[in-house]
Coordinates of C-alpha atoms in Angstrom, one line a residue:
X1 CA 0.0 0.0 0.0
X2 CA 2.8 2.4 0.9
X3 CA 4.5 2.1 -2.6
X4 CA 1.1 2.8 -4.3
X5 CA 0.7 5.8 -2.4
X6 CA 4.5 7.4 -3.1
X7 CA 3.2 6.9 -6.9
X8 CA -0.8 8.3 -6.6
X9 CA 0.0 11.4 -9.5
X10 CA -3.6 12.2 -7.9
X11 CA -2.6 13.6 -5.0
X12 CA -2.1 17.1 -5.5
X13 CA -5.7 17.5 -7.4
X14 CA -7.5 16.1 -4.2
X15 CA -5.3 18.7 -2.3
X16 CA -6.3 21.3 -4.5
X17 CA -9.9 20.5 -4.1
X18 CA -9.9 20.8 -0.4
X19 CA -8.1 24.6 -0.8
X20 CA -11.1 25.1 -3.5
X21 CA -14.0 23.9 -0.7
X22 CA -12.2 26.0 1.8
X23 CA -11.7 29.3 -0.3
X24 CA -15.3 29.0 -1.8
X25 CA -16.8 28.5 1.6
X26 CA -14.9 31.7 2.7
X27 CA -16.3 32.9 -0.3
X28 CA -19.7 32.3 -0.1
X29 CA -19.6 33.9 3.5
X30 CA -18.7 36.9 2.3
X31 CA -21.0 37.1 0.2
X32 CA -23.7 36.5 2.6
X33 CA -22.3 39.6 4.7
X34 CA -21.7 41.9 1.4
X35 CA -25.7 41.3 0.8
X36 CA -26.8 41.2 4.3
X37 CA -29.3 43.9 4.2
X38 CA -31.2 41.9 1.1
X39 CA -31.7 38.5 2.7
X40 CA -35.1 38.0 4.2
X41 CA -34.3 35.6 6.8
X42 CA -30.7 36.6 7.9
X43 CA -30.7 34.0 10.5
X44 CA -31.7 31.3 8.0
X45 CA -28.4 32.2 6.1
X46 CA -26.0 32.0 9.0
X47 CA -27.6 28.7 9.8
X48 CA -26.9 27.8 6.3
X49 CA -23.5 29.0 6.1
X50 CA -22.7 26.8 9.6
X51 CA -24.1 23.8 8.0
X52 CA -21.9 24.2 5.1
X53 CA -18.7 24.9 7.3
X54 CA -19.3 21.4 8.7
X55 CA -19.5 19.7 5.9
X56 CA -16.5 22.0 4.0
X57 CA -14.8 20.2 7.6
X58 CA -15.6 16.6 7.2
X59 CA -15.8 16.3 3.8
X60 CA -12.1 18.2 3.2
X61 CA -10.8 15.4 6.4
X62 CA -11.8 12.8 3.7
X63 CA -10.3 14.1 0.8
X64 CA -7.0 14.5 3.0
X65 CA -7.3 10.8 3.6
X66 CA -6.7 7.7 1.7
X67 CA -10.2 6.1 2.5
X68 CA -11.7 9.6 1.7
X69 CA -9.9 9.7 -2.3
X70 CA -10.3 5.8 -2.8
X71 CA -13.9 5.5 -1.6
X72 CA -16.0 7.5 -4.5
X73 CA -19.1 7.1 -1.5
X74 CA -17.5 9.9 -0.1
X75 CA -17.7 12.3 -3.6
X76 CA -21.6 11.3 -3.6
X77 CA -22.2 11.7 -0.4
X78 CA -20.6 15.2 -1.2
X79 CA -22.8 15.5 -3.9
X80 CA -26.3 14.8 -1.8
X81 CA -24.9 17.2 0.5
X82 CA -24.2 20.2 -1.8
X83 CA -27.6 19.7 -3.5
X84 CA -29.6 20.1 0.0
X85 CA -27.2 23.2 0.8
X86 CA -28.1 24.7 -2.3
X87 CA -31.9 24.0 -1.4
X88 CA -31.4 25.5 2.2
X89 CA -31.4 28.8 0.9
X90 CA -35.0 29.2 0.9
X91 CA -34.5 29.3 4.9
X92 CA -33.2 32.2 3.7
X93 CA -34.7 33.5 0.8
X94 CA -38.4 32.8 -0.1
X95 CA -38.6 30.9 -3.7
X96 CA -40.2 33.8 -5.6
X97 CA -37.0 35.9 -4.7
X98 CA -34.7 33.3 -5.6
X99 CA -36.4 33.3 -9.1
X100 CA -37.0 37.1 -8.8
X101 CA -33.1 37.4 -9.4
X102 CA -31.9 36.2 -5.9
X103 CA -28.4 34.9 -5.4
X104 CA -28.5 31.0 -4.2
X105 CA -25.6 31.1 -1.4
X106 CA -23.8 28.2 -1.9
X107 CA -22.2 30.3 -4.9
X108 CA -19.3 28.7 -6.1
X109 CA -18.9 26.3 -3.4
X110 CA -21.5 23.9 -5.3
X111 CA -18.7 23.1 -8.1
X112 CA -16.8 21.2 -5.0
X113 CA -18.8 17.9 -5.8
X114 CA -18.6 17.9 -9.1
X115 CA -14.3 18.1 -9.3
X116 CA -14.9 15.2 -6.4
X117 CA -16.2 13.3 -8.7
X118 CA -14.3 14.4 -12.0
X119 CA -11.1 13.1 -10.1
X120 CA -12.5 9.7 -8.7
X121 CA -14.6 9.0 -11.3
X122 CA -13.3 10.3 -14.3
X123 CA -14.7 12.5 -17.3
X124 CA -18.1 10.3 -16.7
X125 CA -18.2 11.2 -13.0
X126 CA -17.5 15.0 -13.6
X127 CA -20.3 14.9 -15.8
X128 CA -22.7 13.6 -13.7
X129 CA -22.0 15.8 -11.0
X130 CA -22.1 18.6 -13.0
X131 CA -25.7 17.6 -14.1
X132 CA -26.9 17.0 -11.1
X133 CA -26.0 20.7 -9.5
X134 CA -27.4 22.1 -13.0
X135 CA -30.6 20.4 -12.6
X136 CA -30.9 21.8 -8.9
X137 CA -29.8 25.3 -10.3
X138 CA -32.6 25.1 -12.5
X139 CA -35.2 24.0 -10.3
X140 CA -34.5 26.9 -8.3
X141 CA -34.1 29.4 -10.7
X142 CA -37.0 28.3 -12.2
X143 CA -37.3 27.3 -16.4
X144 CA -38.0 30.7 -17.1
X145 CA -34.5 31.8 -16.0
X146 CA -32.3 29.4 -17.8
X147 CA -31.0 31.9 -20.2
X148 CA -29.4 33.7 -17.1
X149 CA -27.6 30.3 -15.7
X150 CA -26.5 29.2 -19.2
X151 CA -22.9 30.4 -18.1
X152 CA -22.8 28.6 -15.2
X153 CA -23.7 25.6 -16.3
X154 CA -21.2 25.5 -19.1
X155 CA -18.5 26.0 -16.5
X156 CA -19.8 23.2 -14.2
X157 CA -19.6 20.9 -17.6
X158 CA -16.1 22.4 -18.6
X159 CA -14.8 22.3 -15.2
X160 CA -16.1 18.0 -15.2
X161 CA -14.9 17.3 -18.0
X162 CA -11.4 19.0 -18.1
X163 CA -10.6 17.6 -14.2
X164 CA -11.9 14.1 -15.4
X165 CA -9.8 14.1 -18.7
X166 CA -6.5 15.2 -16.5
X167 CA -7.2 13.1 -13.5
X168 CA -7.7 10.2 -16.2
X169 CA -4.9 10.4 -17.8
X170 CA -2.9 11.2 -14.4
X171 CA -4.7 8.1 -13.2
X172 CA -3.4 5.9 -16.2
X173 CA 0.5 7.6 -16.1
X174 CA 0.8 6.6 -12.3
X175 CA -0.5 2.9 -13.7
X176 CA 2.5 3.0 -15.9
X177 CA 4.6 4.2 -13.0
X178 CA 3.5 1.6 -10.9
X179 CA 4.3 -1.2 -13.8
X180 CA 7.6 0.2 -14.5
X181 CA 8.9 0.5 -11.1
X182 CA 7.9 -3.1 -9.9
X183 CA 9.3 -3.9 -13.6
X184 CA 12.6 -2.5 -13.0
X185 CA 12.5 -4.0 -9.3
X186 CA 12.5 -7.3 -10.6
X187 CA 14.7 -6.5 -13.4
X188 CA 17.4 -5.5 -10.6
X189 CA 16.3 -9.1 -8.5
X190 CA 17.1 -10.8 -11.6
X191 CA 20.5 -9.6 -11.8
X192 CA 21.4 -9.6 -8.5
X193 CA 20.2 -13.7 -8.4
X194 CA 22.1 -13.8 -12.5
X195 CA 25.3 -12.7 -10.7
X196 CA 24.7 -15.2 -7.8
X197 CA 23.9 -17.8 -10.0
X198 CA 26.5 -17.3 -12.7
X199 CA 29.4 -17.4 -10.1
X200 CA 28.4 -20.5 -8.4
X201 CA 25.9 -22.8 -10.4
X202 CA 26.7 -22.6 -13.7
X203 CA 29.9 -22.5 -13.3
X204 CA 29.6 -25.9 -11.5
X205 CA 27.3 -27.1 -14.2
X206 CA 30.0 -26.5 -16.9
X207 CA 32.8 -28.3 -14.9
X208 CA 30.6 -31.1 -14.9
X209 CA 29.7 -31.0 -18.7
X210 CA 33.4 -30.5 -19.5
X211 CA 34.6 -33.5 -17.0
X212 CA 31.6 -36.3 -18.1
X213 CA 32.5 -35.6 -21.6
X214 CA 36.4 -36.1 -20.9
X215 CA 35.7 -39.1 -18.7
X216 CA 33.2 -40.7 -20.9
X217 CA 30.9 -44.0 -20.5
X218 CA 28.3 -43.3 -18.1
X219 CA 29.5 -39.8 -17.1
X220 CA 28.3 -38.9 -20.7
X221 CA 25.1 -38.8 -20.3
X222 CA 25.5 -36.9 -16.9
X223 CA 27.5 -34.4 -19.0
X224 CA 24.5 -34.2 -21.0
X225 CA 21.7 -33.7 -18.8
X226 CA 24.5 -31.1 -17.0
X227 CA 24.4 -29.1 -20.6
X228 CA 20.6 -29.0 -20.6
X229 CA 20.2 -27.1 -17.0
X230 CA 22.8 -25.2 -17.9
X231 CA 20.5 -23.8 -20.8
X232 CA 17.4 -23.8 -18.8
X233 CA 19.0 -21.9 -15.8
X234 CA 20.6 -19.0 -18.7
X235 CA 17.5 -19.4 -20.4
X236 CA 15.5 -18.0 -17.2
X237 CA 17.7 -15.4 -16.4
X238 CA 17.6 -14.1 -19.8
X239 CA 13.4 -14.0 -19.4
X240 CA 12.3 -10.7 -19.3
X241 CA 8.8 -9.4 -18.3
X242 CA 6.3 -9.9 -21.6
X243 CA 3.7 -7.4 -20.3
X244 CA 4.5 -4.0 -21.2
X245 CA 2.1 -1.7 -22.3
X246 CA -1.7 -2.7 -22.3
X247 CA -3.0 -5.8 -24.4
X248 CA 0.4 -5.2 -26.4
X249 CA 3.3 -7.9 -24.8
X250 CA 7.1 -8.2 -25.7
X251 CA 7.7 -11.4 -28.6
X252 CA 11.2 -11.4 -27.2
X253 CA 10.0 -12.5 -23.2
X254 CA 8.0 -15.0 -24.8
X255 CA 10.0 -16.8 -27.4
X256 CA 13.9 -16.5 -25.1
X257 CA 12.3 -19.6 -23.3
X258 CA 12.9 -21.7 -25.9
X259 CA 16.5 -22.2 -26.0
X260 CA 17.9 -25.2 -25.4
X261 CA 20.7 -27.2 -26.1
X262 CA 20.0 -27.8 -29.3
X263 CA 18.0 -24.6 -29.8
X264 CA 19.6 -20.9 -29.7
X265 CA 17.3 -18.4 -29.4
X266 CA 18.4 -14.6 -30.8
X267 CA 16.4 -11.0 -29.9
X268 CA 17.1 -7.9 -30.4
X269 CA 18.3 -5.5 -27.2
X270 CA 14.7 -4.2 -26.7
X271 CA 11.6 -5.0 -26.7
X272 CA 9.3 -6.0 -29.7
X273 CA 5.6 -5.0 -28.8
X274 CA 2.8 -6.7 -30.4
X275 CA -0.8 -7.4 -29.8
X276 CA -0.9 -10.2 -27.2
X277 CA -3.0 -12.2 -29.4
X278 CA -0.9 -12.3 -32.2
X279 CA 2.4 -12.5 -30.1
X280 CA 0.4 -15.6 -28.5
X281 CA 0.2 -17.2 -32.3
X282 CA 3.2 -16.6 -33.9
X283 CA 4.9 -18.1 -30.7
X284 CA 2.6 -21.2 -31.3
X285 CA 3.6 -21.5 -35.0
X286 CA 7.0 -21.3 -34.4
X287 CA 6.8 -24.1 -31.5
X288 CA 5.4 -25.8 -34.3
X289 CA 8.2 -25.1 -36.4
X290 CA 10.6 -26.7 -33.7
X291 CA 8.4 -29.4 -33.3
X292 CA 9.1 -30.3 -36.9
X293 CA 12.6 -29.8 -36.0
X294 CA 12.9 -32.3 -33.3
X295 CA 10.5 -34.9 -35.7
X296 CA 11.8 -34.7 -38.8
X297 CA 15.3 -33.1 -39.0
X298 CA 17.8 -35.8 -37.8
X299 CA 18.8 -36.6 -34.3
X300 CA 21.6 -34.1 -34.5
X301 CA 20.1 -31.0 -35.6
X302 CA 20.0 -28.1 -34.1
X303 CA 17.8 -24.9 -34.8
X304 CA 18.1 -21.2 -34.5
X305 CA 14.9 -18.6 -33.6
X306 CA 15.9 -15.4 -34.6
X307 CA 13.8 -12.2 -34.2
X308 CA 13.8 -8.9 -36.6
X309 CA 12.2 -6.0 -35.7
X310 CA 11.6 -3.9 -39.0
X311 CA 9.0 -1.1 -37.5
X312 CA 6.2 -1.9 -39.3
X313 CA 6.2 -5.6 -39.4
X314 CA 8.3 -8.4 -37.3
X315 CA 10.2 -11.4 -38.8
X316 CA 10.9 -14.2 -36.9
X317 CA 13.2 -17.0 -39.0
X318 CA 13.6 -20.7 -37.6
X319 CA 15.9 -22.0 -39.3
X320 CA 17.8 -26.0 -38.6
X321 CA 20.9 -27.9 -40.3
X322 CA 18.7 -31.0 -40.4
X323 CA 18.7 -33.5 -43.5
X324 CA 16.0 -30.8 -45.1
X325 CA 13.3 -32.2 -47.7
X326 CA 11.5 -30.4 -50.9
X327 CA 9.1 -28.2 -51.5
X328 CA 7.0 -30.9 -53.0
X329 CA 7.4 -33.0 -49.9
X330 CA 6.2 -30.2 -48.0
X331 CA 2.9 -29.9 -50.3
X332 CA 2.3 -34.0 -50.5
X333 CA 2.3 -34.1 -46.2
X334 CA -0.8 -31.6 -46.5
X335 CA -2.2 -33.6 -49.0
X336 CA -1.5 -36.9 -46.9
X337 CA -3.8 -35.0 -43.8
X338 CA -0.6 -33.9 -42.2
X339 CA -1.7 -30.3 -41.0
X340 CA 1.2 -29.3 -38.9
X341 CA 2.7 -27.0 -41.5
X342 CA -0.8 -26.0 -43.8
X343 CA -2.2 -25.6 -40.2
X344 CA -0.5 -24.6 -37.2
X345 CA 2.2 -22.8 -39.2
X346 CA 1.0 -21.2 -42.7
X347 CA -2.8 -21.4 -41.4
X348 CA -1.8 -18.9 -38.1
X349 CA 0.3 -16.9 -39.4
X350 CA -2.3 -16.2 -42.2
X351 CA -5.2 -15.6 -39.6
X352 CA -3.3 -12.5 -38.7
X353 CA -2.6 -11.3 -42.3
X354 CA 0.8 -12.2 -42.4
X355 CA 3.4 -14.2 -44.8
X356 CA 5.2 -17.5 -44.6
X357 CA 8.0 -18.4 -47.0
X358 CA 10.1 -21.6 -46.6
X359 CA 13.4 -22.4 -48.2
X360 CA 14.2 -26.3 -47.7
X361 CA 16.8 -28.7 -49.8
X362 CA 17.8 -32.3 -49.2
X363 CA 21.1 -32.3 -46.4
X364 CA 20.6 -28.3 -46.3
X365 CA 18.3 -27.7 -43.6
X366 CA 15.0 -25.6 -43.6
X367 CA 14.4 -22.4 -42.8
X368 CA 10.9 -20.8 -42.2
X369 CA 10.4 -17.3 -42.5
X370 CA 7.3 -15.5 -40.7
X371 CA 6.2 -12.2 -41.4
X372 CA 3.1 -10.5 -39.3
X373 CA 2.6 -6.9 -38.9
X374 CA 3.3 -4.7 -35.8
X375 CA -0.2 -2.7 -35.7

């Protein structure tokens, strides 16, 4: 909770609100005294200003508090509230001089509710509040007057929807903050555990690989079984986090975790964004690519994922040194019912209006060549 706090970018609206409720309230007293001589019921006003002091209190103790800026209750009650202020005026002034050409004596104070909400609530909230204390403007200014309160009711829906757009977008960029700082926290975890790891396990792990091998027999296969957690354990420090900005994941963080020893996984330095579902695909097709590897390509083959990042579109080439086939070959499997390749490669990558070219000779490998675009 703390660290969400040091990042709320909405703090200093909700501390500018509670100067605005204070100010107006000063300011609506004032006004009270400059027109003391025209209010009917002078007593009725004082009462009224004292009720609204209360609340200006209790309601600007909330918005100094956590429970008070996370709670939107808080911001409606403060908008139930306003609304019966602005009604306690007729203890004050009778109705007929209220639509005579009366001031109502909340005065500016009534816009208090309406940022409330515009900052907890967004653009929508701001606009409802600011309906809301039109509508009770109106009804006491009568239909017949809403030519003269034209102005003010633009201002209440300028004033909600300007506060809800910035407190919005404040509200997404301390999201972002959030993200980025717990991103870079585990970022620096993962070093701190690389260097840990790098100076004692896999240093131990390649002593082992290097001393089965030399020994031979039995010690081979512990040699090789050494080389595979070797790859797994640089293989996870290498993972980076895939979420990064919305629905839109990094390819890179989701394809590094399939190196293995016979597998070598390339990316570039940063991070290539794409929609999560079609990062989710292309990573399934190229599995499938691997797959075909590991099947078809000889018992020693090994394979190589490499990523290109070209701005407007993404390639990613799997390419293996495997005994290779034809073209023709390729084209008889489909025909045979074998859909990996027709399917789960060509058919995905073609659901998201990419390209798949494959380049394939007998004892020179085959390499497949995926194109999708970045948008």
């Amino acid at each position: 909770m703390e660290e969400r706090e040091t990042v709320d970018l909405l703090q200093p609206l909700w501390r500018a609100l509670v100067v605005f409720r204070v100010l107006t309230w000063a300011f609506a007293c004032f006004g009270v005294w400059t027109r003391w001589d025209g209010i009917v019921r002078p007593s009725g006003a004082v009462l009224q200003m004292a009720v609204m002091g209360v609340w200006t209190l209790i309601s600007s103790i909330g918005y100094s508090r956590r429970w008070g800026r996370r709670n939107t209750r808080l911001a409606f009650v403060d908008l139930a509230v306003t609304v019966g202020c602005m009604y306690a005026t007729l203890w004050a002034q009778p109705l007929l001089d209220i639509r005579s050409g009366a001031s109502v004596l909340t005065s500016v104070w009534a816009a208090g509710p309406v940022l409330a909400l515009a900052i907890s609530r967004g653009r929508d909230g701001g606009l409802l509040g600011a309906a809301t204390i039109s509508l009770a403007l109106l009804s006491l200014r009568g239909v017949d007057n809403a030519a003269k309160i034209l102005s003010n009711v633009q201002l209440l829906l300028v004033a909600g929807l300007v506060v809800g757009y910035a407190a919005t977008t404040m509200r997404q960029a301390g999201r972002r903050l959030r993200e980025a700082i717990a991103a870079e926290s585990a970022t620096a975890e993962r070093l701190r555990l690389s260097r840990s790891i790098h100076d004692g396990v896999l240093q131990v792990l390649a002593q082992v690989q290097r001393r089965g091998t030399a020994i031979g027999g039995e010690a081979v296969e512990l040699a090789r079984m050494a080389a595979e957690q070797e790859v797994a354990l640089r293989s996870l420090m290498s993972t980076r986090p895939t979420v990064a900005d919305g629905d839109r994941v990094d390819l890179c963080g989701l394809l590094l975790p399939l190196a293995t020893t016979k597998v070598d996984v390339v990316v570039p330095a940063g991070q290539v964004l794409l929609p999560a579902q079609t990062a989710a695909e292309l990573v399934a097709a190229v599995k499938e690519a691997l797959s075909n590897v590991s099947k078809h390509a000889g018992p020693d083959a090994r394979a190589w994922v490499v990523v290109e990042d070209l701005d407007t579109e993404v390639v990613v080439s799997v390419r293996d040194d495997g005994v290779g086939t034809t073209p023709t070959r390729l084209d008889q499997a489909t025909t045979e019912g074998h859909l990996g390749v027709s399917q789960s490669i060509r058919g995905r990558i073609a659901d998201l209006g990419g390209t798949v070219s494959v380049r394939t000779a007998p004892g020179e490998g085959t390499e497949w060549e995926l194109k999708v675009v970045t948008a």
